[in-house]
mmCIF file of C-alpha atoms and ligand atoms in Angstrom:
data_model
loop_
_atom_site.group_PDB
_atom_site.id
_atom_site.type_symbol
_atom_site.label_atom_id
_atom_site.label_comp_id
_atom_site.label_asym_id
_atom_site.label_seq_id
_atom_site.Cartn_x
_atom_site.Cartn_y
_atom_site.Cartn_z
ATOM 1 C CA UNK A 1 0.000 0.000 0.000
ATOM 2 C CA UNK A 2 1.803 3.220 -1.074
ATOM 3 C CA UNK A 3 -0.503 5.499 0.986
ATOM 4 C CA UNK A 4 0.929 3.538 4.109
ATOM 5 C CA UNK A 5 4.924 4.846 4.562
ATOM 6 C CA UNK A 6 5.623 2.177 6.927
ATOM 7 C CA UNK A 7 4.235 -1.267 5.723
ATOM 8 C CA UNK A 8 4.607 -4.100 7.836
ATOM 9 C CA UNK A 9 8.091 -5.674 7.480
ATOM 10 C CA UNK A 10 9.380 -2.711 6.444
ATOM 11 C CA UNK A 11 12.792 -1.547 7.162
ATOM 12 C CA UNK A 12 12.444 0.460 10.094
ATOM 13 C CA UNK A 13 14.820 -1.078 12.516
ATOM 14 C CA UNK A 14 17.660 0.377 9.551
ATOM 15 C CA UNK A 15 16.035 3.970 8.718
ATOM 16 C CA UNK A 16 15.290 3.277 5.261
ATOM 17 C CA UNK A 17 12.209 4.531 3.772
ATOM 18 C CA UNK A 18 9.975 3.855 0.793
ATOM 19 C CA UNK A 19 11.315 7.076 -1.287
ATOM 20 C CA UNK A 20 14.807 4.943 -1.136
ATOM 21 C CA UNK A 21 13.851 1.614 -1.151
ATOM 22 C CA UNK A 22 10.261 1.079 -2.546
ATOM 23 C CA UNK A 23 12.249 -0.751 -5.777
ATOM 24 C CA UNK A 24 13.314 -3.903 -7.278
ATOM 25 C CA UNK A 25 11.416 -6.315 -5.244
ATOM 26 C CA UNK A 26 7.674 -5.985 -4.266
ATOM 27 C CA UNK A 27 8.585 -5.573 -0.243
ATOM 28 C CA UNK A 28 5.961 -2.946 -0.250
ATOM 29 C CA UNK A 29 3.576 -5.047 -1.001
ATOM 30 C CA UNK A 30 2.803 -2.956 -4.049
ATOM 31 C CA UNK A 31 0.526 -3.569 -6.580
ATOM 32 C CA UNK A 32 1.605 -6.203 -9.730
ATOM 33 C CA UNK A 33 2.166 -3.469 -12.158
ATOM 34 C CA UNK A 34 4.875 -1.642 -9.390
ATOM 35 C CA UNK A 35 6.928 -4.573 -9.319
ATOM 36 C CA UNK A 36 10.076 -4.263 -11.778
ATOM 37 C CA UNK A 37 10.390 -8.103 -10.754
ATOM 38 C CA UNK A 38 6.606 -9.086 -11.147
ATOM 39 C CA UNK A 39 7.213 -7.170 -14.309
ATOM 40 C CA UNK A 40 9.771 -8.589 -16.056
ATOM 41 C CA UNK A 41 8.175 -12.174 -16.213
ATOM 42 C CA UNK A 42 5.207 -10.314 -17.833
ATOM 43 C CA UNK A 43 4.904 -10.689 -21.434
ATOM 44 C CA UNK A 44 6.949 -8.339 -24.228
ATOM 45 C CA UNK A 45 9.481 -7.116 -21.317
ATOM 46 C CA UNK A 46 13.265 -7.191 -20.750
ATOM 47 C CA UNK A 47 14.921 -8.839 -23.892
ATOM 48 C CA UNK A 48 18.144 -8.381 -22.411
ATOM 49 C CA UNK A 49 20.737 -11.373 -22.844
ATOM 50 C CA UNK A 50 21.863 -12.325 -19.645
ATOM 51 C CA UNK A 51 19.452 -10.125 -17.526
ATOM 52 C CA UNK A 52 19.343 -11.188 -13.744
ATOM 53 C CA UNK A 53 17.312 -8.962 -11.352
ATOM 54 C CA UNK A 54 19.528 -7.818 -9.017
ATOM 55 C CA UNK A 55 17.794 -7.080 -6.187
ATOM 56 C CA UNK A 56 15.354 -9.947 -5.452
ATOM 57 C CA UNK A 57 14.292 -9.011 -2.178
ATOM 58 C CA UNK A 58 14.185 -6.958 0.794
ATOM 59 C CA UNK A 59 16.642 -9.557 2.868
ATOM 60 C CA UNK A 60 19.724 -8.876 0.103
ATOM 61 C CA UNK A 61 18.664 -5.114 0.405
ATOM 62 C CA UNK A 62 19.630 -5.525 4.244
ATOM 63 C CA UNK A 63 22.537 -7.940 3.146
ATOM 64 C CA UNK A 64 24.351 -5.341 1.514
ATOM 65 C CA UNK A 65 23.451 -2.821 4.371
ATOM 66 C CA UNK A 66 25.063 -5.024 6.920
ATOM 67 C CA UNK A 67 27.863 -6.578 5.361
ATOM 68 C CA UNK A 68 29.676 -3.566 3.310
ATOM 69 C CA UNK A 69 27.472 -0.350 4.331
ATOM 70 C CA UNK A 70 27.242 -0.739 8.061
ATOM 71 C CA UNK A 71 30.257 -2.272 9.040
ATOM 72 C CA UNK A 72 32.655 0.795 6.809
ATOM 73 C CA UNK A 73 30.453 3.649 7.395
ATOM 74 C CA UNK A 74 32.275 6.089 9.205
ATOM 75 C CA UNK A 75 31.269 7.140 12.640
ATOM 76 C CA UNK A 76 29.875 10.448 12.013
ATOM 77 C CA UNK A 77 28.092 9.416 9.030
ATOM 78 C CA UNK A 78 26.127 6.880 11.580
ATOM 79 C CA UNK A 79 25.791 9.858 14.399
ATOM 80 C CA UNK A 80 24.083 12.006 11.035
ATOM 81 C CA UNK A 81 21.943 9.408 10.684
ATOM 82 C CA UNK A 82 20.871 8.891 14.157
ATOM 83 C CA UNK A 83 20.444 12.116 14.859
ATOM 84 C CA UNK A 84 18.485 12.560 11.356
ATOM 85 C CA UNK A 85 16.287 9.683 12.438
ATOM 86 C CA UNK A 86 14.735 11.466 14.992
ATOM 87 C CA UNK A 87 13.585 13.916 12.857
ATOM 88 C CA UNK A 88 9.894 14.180 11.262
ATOM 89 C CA UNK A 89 10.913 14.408 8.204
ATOM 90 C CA UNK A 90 13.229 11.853 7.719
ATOM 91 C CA UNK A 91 12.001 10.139 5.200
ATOM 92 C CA UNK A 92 13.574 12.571 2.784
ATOM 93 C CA UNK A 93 17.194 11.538 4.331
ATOM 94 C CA UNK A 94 19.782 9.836 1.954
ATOM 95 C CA UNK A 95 20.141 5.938 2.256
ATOM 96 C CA UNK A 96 23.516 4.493 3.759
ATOM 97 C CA UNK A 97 23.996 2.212 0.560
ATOM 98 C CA UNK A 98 23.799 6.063 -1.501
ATOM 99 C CA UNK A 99 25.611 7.806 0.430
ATOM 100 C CA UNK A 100 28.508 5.057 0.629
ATOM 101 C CA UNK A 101 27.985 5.288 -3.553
ATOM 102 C CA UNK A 102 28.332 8.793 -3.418
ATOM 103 C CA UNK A 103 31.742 9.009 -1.240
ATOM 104 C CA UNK A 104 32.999 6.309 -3.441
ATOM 105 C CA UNK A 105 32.332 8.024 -6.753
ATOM 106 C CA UNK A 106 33.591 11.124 -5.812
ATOM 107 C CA UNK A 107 36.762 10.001 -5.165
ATOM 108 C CA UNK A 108 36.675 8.095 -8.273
ATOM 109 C CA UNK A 109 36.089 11.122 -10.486
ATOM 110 C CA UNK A 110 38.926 13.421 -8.165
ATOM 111 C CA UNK A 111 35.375 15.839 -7.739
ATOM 112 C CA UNK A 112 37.117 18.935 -5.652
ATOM 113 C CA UNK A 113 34.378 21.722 -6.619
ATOM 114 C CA UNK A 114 31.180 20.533 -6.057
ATOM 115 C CA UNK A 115 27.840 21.656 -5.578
ATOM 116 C CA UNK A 116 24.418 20.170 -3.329
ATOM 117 C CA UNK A 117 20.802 21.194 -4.041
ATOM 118 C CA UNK A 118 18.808 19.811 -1.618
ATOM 119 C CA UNK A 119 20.583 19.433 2.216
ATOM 120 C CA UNK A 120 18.297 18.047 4.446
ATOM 121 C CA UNK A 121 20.135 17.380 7.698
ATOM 122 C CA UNK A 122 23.188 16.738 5.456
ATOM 123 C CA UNK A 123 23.809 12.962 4.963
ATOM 124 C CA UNK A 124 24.733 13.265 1.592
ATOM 125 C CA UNK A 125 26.475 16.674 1.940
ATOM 126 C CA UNK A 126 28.841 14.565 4.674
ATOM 127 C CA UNK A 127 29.629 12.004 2.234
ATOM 128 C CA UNK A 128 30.768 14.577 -0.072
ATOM 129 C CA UNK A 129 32.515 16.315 2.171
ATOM 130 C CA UNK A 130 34.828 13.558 3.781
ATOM 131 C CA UNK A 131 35.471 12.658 -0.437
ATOM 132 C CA UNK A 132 36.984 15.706 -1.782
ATOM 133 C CA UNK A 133 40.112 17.274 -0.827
ATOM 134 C CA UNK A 134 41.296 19.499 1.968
ATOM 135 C CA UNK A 135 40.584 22.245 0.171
ATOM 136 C CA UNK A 136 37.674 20.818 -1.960
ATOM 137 C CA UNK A 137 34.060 23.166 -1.961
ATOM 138 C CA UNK A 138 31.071 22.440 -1.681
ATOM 139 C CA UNK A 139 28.385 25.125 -2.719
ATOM 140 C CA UNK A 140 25.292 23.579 -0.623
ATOM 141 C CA UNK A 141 21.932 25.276 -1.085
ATOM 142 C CA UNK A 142 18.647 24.193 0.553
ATOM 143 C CA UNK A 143 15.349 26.834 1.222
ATOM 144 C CA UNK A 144 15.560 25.719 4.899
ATOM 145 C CA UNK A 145 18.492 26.028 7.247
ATOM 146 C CA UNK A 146 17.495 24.821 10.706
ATOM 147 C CA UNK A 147 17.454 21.346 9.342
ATOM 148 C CA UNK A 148 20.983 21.661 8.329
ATOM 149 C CA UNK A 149 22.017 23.203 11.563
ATOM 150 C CA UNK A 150 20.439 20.216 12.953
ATOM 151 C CA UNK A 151 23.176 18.300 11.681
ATOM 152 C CA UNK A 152 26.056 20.683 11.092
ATOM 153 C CA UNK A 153 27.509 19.673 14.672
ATOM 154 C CA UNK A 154 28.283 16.378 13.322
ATOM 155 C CA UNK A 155 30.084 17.880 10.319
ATOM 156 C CA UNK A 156 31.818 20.113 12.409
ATOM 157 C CA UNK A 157 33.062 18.042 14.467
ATOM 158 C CA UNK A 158 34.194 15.433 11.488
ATOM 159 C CA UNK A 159 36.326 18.419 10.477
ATOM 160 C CA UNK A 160 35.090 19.414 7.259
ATOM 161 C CA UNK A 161 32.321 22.155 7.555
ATOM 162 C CA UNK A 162 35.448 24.206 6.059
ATOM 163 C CA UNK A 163 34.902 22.585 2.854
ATOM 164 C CA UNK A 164 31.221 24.143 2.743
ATOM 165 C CA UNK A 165 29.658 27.068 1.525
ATOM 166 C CA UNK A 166 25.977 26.763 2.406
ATOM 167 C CA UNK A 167 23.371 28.945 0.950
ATOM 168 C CA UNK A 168 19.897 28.973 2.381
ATOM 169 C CA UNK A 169 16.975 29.828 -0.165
ATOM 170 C CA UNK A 170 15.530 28.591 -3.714
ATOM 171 C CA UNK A 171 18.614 27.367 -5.997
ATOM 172 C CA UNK A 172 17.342 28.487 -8.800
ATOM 173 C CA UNK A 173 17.774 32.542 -8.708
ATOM 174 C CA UNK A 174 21.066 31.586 -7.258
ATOM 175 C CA UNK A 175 21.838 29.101 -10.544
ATOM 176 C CA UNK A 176 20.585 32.231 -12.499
ATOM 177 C CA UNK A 177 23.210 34.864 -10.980
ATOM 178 C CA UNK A 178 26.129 32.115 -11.290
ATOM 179 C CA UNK A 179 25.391 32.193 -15.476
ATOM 180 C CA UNK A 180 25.035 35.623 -15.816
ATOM 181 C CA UNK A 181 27.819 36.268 -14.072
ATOM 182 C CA UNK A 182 29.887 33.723 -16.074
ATOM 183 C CA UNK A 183 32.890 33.412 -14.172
ATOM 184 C CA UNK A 184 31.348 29.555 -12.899
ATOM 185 C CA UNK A 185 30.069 28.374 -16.351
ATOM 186 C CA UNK A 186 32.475 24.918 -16.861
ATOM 187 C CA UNK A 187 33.786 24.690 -13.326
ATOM 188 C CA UNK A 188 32.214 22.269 -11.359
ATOM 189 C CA UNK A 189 33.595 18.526 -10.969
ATOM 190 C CA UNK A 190 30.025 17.614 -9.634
ATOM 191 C CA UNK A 191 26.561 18.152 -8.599
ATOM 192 C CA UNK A 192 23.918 16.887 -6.711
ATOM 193 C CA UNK A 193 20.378 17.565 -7.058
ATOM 194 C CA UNK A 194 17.908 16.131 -4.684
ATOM 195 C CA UNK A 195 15.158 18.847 -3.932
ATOM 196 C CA UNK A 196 11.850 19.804 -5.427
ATOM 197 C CA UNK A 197 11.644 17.281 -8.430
ATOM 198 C CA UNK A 198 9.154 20.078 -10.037
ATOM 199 C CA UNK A 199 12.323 22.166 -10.841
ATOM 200 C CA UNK A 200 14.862 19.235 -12.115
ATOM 201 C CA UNK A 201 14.490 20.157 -15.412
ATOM 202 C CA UNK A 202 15.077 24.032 -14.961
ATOM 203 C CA UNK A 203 18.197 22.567 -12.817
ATOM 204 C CA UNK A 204 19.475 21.015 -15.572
ATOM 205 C CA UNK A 205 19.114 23.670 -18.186
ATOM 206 C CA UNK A 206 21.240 25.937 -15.745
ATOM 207 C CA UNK A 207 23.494 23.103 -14.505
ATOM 208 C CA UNK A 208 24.576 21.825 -17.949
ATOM 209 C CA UNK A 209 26.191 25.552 -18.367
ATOM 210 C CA UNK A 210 28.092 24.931 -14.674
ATOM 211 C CA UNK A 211 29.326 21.708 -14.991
ATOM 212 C CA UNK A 212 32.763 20.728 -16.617
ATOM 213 C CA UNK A 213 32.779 19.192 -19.714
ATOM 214 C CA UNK A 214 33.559 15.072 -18.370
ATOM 215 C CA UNK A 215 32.059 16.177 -15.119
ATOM 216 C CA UNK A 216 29.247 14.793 -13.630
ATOM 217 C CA UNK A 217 25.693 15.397 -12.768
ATOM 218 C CA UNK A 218 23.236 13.465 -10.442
ATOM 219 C CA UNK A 219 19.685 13.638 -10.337
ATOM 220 C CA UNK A 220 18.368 11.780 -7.501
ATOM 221 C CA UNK A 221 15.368 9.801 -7.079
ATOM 222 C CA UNK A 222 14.628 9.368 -10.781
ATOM 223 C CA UNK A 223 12.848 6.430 -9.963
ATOM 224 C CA UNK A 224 10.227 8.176 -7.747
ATOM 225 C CA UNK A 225 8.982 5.103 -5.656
ATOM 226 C CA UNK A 226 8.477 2.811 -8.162
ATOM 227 C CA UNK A 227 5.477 4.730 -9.647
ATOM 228 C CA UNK A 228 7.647 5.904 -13.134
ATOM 229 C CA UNK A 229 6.019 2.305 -13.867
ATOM 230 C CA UNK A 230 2.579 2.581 -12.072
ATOM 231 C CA UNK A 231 -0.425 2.977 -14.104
ATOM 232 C CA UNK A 232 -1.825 6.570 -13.717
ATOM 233 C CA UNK A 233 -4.780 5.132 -11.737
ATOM 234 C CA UNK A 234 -3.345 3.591 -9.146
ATOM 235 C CA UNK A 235 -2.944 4.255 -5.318
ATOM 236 C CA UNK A 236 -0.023 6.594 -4.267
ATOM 237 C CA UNK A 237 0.445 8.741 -2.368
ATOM 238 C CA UNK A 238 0.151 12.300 -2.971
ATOM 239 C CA UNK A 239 3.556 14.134 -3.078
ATOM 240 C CA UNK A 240 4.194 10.522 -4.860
ATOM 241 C CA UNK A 241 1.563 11.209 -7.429
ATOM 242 C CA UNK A 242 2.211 15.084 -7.660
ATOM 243 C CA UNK A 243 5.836 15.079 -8.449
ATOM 244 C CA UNK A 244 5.538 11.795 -10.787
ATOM 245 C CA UNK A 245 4.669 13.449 -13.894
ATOM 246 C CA UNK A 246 7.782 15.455 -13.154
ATOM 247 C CA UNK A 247 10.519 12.969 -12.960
ATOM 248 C CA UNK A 248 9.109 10.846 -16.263
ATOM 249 C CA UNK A 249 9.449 14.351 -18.286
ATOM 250 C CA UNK A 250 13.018 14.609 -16.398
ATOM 251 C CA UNK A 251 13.529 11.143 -17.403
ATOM 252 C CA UNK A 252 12.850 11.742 -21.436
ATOM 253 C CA UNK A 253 14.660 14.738 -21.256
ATOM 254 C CA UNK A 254 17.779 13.859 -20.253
ATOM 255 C CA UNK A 255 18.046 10.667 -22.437
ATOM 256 C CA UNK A 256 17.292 12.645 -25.230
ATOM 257 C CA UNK A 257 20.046 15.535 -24.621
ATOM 258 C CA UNK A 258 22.786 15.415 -26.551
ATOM 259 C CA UNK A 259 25.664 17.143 -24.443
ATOM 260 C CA UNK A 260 25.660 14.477 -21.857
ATOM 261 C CA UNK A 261 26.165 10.950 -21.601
ATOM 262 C CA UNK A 262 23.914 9.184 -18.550
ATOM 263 C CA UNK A 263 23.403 6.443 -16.575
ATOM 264 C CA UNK A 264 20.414 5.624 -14.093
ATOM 265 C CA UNK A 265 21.314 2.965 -11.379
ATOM 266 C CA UNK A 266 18.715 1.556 -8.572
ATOM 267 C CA UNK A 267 20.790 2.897 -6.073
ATOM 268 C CA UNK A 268 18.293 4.499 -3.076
ATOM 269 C CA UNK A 269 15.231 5.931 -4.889
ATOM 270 C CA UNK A 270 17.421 5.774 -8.468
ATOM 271 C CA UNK A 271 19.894 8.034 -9.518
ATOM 272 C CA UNK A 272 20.679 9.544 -13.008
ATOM 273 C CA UNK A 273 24.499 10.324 -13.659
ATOM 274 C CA UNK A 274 24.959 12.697 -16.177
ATOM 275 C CA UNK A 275 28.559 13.071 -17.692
ATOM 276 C CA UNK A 276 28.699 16.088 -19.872
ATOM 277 C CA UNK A 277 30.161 15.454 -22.802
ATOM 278 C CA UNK A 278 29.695 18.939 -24.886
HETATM 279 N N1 SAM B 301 20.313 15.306 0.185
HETATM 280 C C1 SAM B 301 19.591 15.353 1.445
HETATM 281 C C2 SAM B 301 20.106 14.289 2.400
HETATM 282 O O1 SAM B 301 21.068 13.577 2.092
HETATM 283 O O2 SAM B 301 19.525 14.168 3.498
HETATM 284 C C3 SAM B 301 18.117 15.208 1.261
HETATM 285 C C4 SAM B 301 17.451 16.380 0.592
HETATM 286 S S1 SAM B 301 15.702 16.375 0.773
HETATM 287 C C5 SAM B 301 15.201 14.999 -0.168
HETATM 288 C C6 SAM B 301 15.157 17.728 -0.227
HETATM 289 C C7 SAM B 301 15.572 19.091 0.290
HETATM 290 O O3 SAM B 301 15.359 20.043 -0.751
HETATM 291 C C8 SAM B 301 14.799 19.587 1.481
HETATM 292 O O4 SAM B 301 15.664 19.807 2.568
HETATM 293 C C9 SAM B 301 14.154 20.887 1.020
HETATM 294 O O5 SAM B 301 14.140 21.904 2.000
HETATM 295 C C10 SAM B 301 15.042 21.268 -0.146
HETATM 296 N N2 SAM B 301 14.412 22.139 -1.155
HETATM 297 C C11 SAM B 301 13.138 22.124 -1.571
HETATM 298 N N3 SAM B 301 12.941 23.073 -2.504
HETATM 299 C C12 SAM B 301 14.138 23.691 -2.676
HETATM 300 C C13 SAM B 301 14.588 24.763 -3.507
HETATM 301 N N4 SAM B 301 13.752 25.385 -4.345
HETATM 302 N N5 SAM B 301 15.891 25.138 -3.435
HETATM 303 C C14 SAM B 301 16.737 24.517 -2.578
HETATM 304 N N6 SAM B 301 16.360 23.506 -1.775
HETATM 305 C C15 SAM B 301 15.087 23.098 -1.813
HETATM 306 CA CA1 CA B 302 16.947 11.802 -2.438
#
């Protein structure tokens, strides 16, 4: 039942919440037509050659939690996500598995200037911030700053609030002064967007300008619960249902853009790299 965000069974005792998790497997209980596993037994789907689901239930999902997220996730990362547990609104918090993804990437690509849209309590800004260098930046923007005060004691004491330049208010007019200006336009290594999903697109438009060419974007939660699959008639809930329509015209927009390469992995709600490539 999507209108339920805590099903029986569901992962509470490990902070995870339907926005991250509702994927791959039917743990939710979800209707056939959610299920990407149900799914791909139905007729006319996944051709692929060698296709194996890899996610089959909600047991490997805690699997991979507790034997390579848990046990290596550093210690303030875990205090973030206590104290971020408490809050009401944690369901909007990144997952462990992402934020482990996103620590590990970063140091892949050698990101140093980066920027965050969309803080929260700061889960994902941490793992950022213990990735890049000493004298990496992070330009962090969110419209409400007592909920990254909340957890900028943690980061402060982790010894890299330094790193971070945060900004509260909407993104966008701040996107808008950083082209016009024109001194940013190429220079970031990454981004991360994970706010309102209404203004993804008008993110990207901006973003594409900010980015390095061969740097990387990543829209998060491009899978939106499961429902980019759901039949417009069924049950969701409704900041599920509003922002749906959203993220499928994200979707088809940024496979169809020519200046960057992507790749969307069921990682947390589903994330969309974006390498620009021109
Ligand atoms: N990345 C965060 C984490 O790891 O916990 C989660 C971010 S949460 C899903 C989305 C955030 O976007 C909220 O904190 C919200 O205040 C912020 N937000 C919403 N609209 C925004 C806007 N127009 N500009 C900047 N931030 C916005
Ligand atoms: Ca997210």
């Amino acid at each position: 039942d999507l209108t339920n965000p805590h099903p029986v069974g569901s992962r509470s005792n490990h902070r995870t919440t339907p926005a991250q998790t509702g994927l791959i497997s039917n743990k939710y209980h979800l209707p056939l037509p959610f299920s990407i596993r149900n799914s791909r037994v139905r007729q006319g789907r996944h051709q692929e050659v060698g296709h194996k689901s890899l996610l089959q239930s909600d047991a490997l999902y805690q699997y991979i939690l507790e034997t390579s997220v848990y046990p290596r996730e550093p210690e303030c990362m875990k205090e973030l996500r206590e104290v971020t547990a408490k809050h009401p609104w944690n369901i909007m918090t990144t997952s462990a598995d992402e934020g482990q993804f996103l620590n590990m990437l970063l140091k892949l690509i050698n990101a140093k200037n980066t920027m965050e849209i969309g803080v929260y309590t700061g889960y994902s800004l941490l793992a950022t911030a213990l990735a890049i260098p000493e004298d990496g930046k992070i330009l962090a923007m969110d419209i409400n700053r007592e909920n990254y005060e909340l957890g900028l004691p943690v980061i402060e004491k982790a010894g890299v609030a330094h790193k971070i330049e945060f900004k509260e208010g909407p993104a966008l007019p701040v996107l808008d002064l950083m082209i016009e200006d024109g001194k940013y336009h190429g220079t970031y290594d990454f981004i991360f967007v994970d706010a309102d999903k209404d203004n993804y697109i008008n993110y990207h438009k901006r973003l594409i300008e900010l980015v390095k060419v061969g740097g990387l974007i990543g829209y998060d939660n491009t899978l939106w619960n499961g429902s980019v699959v759901a039949p417009p008639d069924a049950p969701m809930r409704k900041y599920v249902r509003y922002y749906r329509d959203f993220v499928l015209e994200l979707n088809k927009a940024l496979a169809a853009d020519p200046r960057i390469e992507i790749c969307m992995l069921p990682v947390g709600d589903g994330i969309t790299l974006c390498r620009r490539i021109k």
